[in-house]
Coordinates of C-alpha atoms in Angstrom, one line a residue:
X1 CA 0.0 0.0 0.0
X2 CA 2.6 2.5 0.9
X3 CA 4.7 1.8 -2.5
X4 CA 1.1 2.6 -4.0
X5 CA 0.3 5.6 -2.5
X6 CA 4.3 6.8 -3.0
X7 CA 3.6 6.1 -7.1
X8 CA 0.7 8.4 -6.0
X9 CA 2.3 11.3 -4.6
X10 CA 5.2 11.3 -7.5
X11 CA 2.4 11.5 -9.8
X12 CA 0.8 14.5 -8.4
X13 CA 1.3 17.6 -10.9
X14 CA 2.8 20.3 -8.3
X15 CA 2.9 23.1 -11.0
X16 CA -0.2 25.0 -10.6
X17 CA -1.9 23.8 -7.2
X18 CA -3.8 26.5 -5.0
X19 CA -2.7 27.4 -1.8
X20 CA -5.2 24.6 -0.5
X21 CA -4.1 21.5 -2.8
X22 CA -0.5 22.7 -1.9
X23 CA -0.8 22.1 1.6
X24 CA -2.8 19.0 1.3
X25 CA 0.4 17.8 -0.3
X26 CA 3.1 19.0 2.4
X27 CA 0.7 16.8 5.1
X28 CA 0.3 13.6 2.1
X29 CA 4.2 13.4 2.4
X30 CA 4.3 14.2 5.9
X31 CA 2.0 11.4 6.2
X32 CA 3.9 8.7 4.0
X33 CA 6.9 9.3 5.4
X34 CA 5.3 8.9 9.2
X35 CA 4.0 5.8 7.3
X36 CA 7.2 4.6 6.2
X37 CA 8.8 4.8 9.6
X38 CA 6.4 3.0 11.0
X39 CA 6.6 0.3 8.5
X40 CA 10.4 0.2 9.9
X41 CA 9.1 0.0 12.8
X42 CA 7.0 -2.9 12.5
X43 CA 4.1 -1.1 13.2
X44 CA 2.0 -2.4 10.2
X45 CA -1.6 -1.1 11.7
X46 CA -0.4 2.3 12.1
X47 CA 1.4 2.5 8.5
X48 CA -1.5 1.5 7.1
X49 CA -3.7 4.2 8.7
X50 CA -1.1 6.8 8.0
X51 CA -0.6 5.2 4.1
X52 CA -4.3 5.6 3.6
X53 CA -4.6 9.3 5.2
X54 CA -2.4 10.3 2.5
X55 CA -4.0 8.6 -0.1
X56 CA -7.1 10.4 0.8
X57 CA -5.8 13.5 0.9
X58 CA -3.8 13.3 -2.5
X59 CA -6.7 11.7 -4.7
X60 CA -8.2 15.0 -5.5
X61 CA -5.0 16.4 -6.1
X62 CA -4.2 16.7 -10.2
X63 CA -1.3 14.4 -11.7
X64 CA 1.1 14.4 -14.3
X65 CA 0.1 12.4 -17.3
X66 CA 1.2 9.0 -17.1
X67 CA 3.6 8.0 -20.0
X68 CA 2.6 4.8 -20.1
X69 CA -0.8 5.2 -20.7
X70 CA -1.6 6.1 -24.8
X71 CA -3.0 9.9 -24.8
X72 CA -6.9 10.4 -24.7
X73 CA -9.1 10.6 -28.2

């Protein structure tokens, strides 16, 4: 989950966010790094909570288009 949600947060398009969006990123990658640490930590319950507060608050955020993907009709 946390590899997930990192995928996430690299994806997110930082170049034109409001004031808002911009510091619902800072606490996303607050958030996954508290969630990584605890991962080290062995405490699996709590990085998952923290891994899926982030993931929350960067969904709405916009992303970067993903080169993989073949570009829209």
């Amino acid at each position: 989950m946390i590899q997930d949600v990192d995928g996430i947060e690299k994806r997110v398009d930082r170049t034109n966010l409001s004031a808002d969006d911009s510091q619902r990123d800072i606490l996303a990658q607050k958030l996954l790094l508290e969630a990584r640490e605890s991962l080290a930590e062995r405490d699996n319950v709590a990085a998952m909570s923290l891994a899926t507060k982030a993931s929350t608050l960067l969904a709405p955020l916009p992303k970067v288009a993903d080169s993989a993907s073949p570009p829209a009709p």
